[in-house]
mmCIF file of C-alpha atoms in Angstrom:
data_model
loop_
_atom_site.group_PDB
_atom_site.id
_atom_site.type_symbol
_atom_site.label_atom_id
_atom_site.label_comp_id
_atom_site.label_asym_id
_atom_site.label_seq_id
_atom_site.Cartn_x
_atom_site.Cartn_y
_atom_site.Cartn_z
ATOM 1 C CA MET A 1301 0.000 0.000 0.000
ATOM 2 C CA SER A 1302 1.134 3.534 -0.580
ATOM 3 C CA CYS A 1303 0.446 6.719 1.299
ATOM 4 C CA THR A 1304 1.318 10.396 1.122
ATOM 5 C CA VAL A 1305 3.989 11.569 3.538
ATOM 6 C CA SER A 1306 4.497 15.267 4.226
ATOM 7 C CA MET A 1307 7.162 16.839 6.392
ATOM 8 C CA THR A 1308 9.497 19.788 6.539
ATOM 9 C CA VAL A 1309 13.025 18.783 5.570
ATOM 10 C CA ASN A 1310 15.810 21.313 6.068
ATOM 11 C CA GLY A 1311 13.252 24.107 6.192
ATOM 12 C CA LYS A 1312 11.344 23.082 3.053
ATOM 13 C CA THR A 1313 7.927 21.460 3.037
ATOM 14 C CA VAL A 1314 7.944 18.230 1.029
ATOM 15 C CA SER A 1315 5.266 15.713 0.203
ATOM 16 C CA ARG A 1316 5.674 12.412 -1.636
ATOM 17 C CA GLU A 1317 3.717 9.263 -2.320
ATOM 18 C CA VAL A 1318 5.604 6.329 -0.772
ATOM 19 C CA GLU A 1319 5.034 2.733 0.238
ATOM 20 C CA GLU A 1320 4.037 2.463 3.896
ATOM 21 C CA ARG A 1321 7.199 0.465 4.613
ATOM 22 C CA THR A 1322 9.557 3.148 3.225
ATOM 23 C CA LEU A 1323 12.287 3.975 5.704
ATOM 24 C CA LEU A 1324 13.086 7.590 6.476
ATOM 25 C CA VAL A 1325 16.645 7.138 5.179
ATOM 26 C CA THR A 1326 15.262 5.833 1.871
ATOM 27 C CA PHE A 1327 12.807 8.722 1.673
ATOM 28 C CA LEU A 1328 15.611 11.243 2.228
ATOM 29 C CA ARG A 1329 18.121 9.640 -0.132
ATOM 30 C CA GLU A 1330 15.966 8.272 -2.950
ATOM 31 C CA HIS A 1331 12.907 10.506 -2.941
ATOM 32 C CA LEU A 1332 14.575 13.815 -1.992
ATOM 33 C CA GLY A 1333 18.152 13.255 -3.230
ATOM 34 C CA LEU A 1334 19.683 14.094 0.169
ATOM 35 C CA THR A 1335 22.528 11.594 0.137
ATOM 36 C CA GLY A 1336 24.479 13.002 3.082
ATOM 37 C CA THR A 1337 22.526 10.649 5.332
ATOM 38 C CA HIS A 1338 24.307 7.315 4.954
ATOM 39 C CA VAL A 1339 23.222 3.700 5.325
ATOM 40 C CA GLY A 1340 25.904 1.708 7.072
ATOM 41 C CA CYS A 1341 24.270 -1.252 8.747
ATOM 42 C CA ASP A 1342 20.467 -1.219 8.313
ATOM 43 C CA THR A 1343 20.181 -2.372 11.936
ATOM 44 C CA SER A 1344 20.482 0.875 13.932
ATOM 45 C CA GLN A 1345 23.954 -0.082 15.181
ATOM 46 C CA CYS A 1346 26.393 2.283 13.428
ATOM 47 C CA GLY A 1347 24.750 5.736 13.530
ATOM 48 C CA ALA A 1348 25.704 6.761 9.982
ATOM 49 C CA CYS A 1349 22.017 7.450 9.315
ATOM 50 C CA VAL A 1350 21.351 9.864 12.206
ATOM 51 C CA VAL A 1351 19.111 12.832 11.422
ATOM 52 C CA HIS A 1352 17.091 15.134 13.663
ATOM 53 C CA VAL A 1353 13.332 14.710 13.833
ATOM 54 C CA ASP A 1354 11.679 17.529 15.732
ATOM 55 C CA GLY A 1355 15.088 18.426 17.145
ATOM 56 C CA ARG A 1356 16.042 14.979 18.432
ATOM 57 C CA SER A 1357 18.488 12.462 16.984
ATOM 58 C CA VAL A 1358 16.936 9.413 15.371
ATOM 59 C CA LYS A 1359 18.422 6.595 13.374
ATOM 60 C CA SER A 1360 16.668 6.944 10.050
ATOM 61 C CA CYS A 1361 17.463 3.382 8.925
ATOM 62 C CA THR A 1362 14.954 2.023 11.445
ATOM 63 C CA THR A 1363 12.408 4.854 11.342
ATOM 64 C CA LEU A 1364 9.578 4.734 8.851
ATOM 65 C CA ALA A 1365 9.030 7.833 6.733
ATOM 66 C CA LEU A 1366 5.408 7.630 7.869
ATOM 67 C CA GLN A 1367 6.569 8.074 11.487
ATOM 68 C CA ALA A 1368 8.031 11.460 10.495
ATOM 69 C CA ASP A 1369 4.820 12.606 8.779
ATOM 70 C CA GLY A 1370 4.194 16.210 9.871
ATOM 71 C CA ALA A 1371 7.604 16.467 11.532
ATOM 72 C CA GLU A 1372 10.523 18.856 11.130
ATOM 73 C CA VAL A 1373 13.503 16.850 9.823
ATOM 74 C CA THR A 1374 17.061 18.156 9.627
ATOM 75 C CA THR A 1375 19.771 16.300 7.743
ATOM 76 C CA ILE A 1376 23.480 17.065 7.535
ATOM 77 C CA GLU A 1377 22.723 19.117 4.405
ATOM 78 C CA GLY A 1378 20.442 21.381 6.444
ATOM 79 C CA LEU A 1379 22.839 21.983 9.325
ATOM 80 C CA ALA A 1380 24.972 24.641 7.616
ATOM 81 C CA ALA A 1381 23.694 28.191 7.137
ATOM 82 C CA ALA A 1382 21.950 29.120 3.884
ATOM 83 C CA ASP A 1383 25.084 30.970 2.749
ATOM 84 C CA GLY A 1384 27.173 27.798 3.154
ATOM 85 C CA THR A 1385 28.771 28.750 6.458
ATOM 86 C CA LEU A 1386 29.365 25.540 8.349
ATOM 87 C CA HIS A 1387 27.565 24.866 11.609
ATOM 88 C CA PRO A 1388 30.041 25.229 14.525
ATOM 89 C CA MET A 1389 30.084 21.443 15.002
ATOM 90 C CA GLN A 1390 30.827 20.838 11.310
ATOM 91 C CA ALA A 1391 33.630 23.422 11.459
ATOM 92 C CA ALA A 1392 35.061 21.773 14.576
ATOM 93 C CA PHE A 1393 35.140 18.346 12.908
ATOM 94 C CA ARG A 1394 37.042 19.868 9.987
ATOM 95 C CA GLU A 1395 39.416 21.844 12.204
ATOM 96 C CA HIS A 1396 40.234 18.947 14.541
ATOM 97 C CA HIS A 1397 40.382 16.232 11.866
ATOM 98 C CA GLY A 1398 37.413 14.415 13.407
ATOM 99 C CA LEU A 1399 37.063 12.287 10.295
ATOM 100 C CA GLN A 1400 39.051 10.118 7.952
ATOM 101 C CA CYS A 1401 37.018 8.462 5.231
ATOM 102 C CA GLY A 1402 33.989 10.606 6.167
ATOM 103 C CA PHE A 1403 31.359 7.875 5.956
ATOM 104 C CA CYS A 1404 30.346 8.107 9.630
ATOM 105 C CA THR A 1405 30.819 11.888 9.842
ATOM 106 C CA PRO A 1406 27.275 13.064 9.036
ATOM 107 C CA GLY A 1407 25.802 10.815 11.737
ATOM 108 C CA MET A 1408 28.535 11.736 14.204
ATOM 109 C CA VAL A 1409 27.974 15.454 13.649
ATOM 110 C CA MET A 1410 24.192 15.150 13.971
ATOM 111 C CA SER A 1411 24.533 13.088 17.173
ATOM 112 C CA ALA A 1412 27.084 15.546 18.561
ATOM 113 C CA VAL A 1413 24.805 18.530 17.931
ATOM 114 C CA ASP A 1414 21.976 16.790 19.800
ATOM 115 C CA LEU A 1415 24.335 15.825 22.635
ATOM 116 C CA VAL A 1416 25.513 19.417 23.034
ATOM 117 C CA ARG A 1417 21.967 20.793 22.983
ATOM 118 C CA ASP A 1418 21.264 18.646 26.050
ATOM 119 C CA ASN A 1419 24.672 19.140 27.666
ATOM 120 C CA PRO A 1420 26.375 22.382 26.518
ATOM 121 C CA ASN A 1421 29.637 21.617 28.344
ATOM 122 C CA PRO A 1422 30.209 17.857 28.142
ATOM 123 C CA THR A 1423 33.257 16.167 29.624
ATOM 124 C CA GLU A 1424 35.322 13.759 27.539
ATOM 125 C CA ALA A 1425 33.573 10.839 29.253
ATOM 126 C CA GLU A 1426 30.132 12.333 28.521
ATOM 127 C CA ILE A 1427 31.064 12.844 24.870
ATOM 128 C CA ARG A 1428 32.255 9.258 24.543
ATOM 129 C CA GLU A 1429 29.058 8.001 26.215
ATOM 130 C CA GLY A 1430 26.888 10.295 24.081
ATOM 131 C CA LEU A 1431 28.422 8.955 20.879
ATOM 132 C CA GLU A 1432 28.189 5.270 21.848
ATOM 133 C CA GLY A 1433 25.568 4.658 19.163
ATOM 134 C CA ASN A 1434 27.925 5.876 16.421
ATOM 135 C CA ILE A 1435 30.692 3.705 15.020
ATOM 136 C CA CYS A 1436 33.788 4.945 13.223
ATOM 137 C CA ARG A 1437 35.894 2.208 11.692
ATOM 138 C CA CYS A 1438 38.799 4.513 10.762
ATOM 139 C CA THR A 1439 39.730 6.520 13.843
ATOM 140 C CA GLY A 1440 40.455 5.915 17.485
ATOM 141 C CA TYR A 1441 37.811 8.534 18.359
ATOM 142 C CA HIS A 1442 40.403 10.853 19.941
ATOM 143 C CA ASN A 1443 39.996 13.585 17.325
ATOM 144 C CA ILE A 1444 36.236 13.095 17.216
ATOM 145 C CA VAL A 1445 36.054 13.761 20.959
ATOM 146 C CA LYS A 1446 38.282 16.828 20.550
ATOM 147 C CA ALA A 1447 36.049 18.048 17.726
ATOM 148 C CA VAL A 1448 32.876 17.636 19.775
ATOM 149 C CA LYS A 1449 34.410 19.485 22.731
ATOM 150 C CA SER A 1450 35.507 22.323 20.456
ATOM 151 C CA GLY A 1451 32.131 22.338 18.684
ATOM 152 C CA ALA A 1452 30.356 22.560 22.040
ATOM 153 C CA GLU A 1453 32.458 25.580 22.989
ATOM 154 C CA ALA A 1454 31.765 27.210 19.616
ATOM 155 C CA MET A 1455 28.035 26.522 19.890
ATOM 156 C CA ALA A 1456 27.981 28.085 23.371
ATOM 157 C CA GLY A 1457 29.883 31.100 22.024
ATOM 158 C CA ALA A 1458 27.460 31.474 19.122
ATOM 159 C CA GLN A 1459 24.513 31.483 21.521
ATOM 160 C CA ALA A 1460 26.187 34.056 23.771
ATOM 161 C CA ALA A 1461 27.149 36.373 20.896
ATOM 162 C CA PRO A 1462 25.336 39.712 21.106
ATOM 163 C CA VAL A 1463 22.749 40.464 18.454
ATOM 164 C CA ALA A 1464 23.540 43.533 16.351
ATOM 165 C CA ALA A 1465 21.117 46.432 16.785
ATOM 166 C CA GLU A 1466 19.145 47.451 13.724
#
C-alpha cells in the first residue's frame, strides 16, 4: 500500500507518495536526493544514518518515513547556514580532523549537535558516552572527541554572541 507523507526537511515542506514500509533514510536519499545521510548497517547499530526529527536524533534506517509525517527533519545538508557557512560542530570536525574516510561523519555530527543541545559543556567521558551509538571504523575517536568538545564551545559562544542592533 502507498500513502502520502508530508514533512518539513531542512526548512522546506515536502510531500511524496511512498510505500508504507519506506524507511526515512530511503525517503531522504531516494525521494529527496539528500545523500548526506548514509546507510551503514540497516540495523540501527552504526549511527551513519542519524538525522534530527523535531530536534532529536533518530536513526533513520529504522524509522519509517510515515513516522516522520508532519515532523521537522534536519539532515546534515540542512545543518549549515543558507550561505554555506558551516555549523560550529561541522567546522570543529574539519578543524580537529574528526574524520578520515567521512562515511560516519554526518551521523557523528548530527549526534554531537543533539548531545551538546542537552549538555552544553560535556566532559570527555560524557562525549564518549553520548556517541556510543555511532561507530567509526577509521579513527580511534580521539579527534572526534576533541572536535565535539571544540564544537560545544563554539556553539555556546554562538549562543552568547550579542545580536547587532538594527
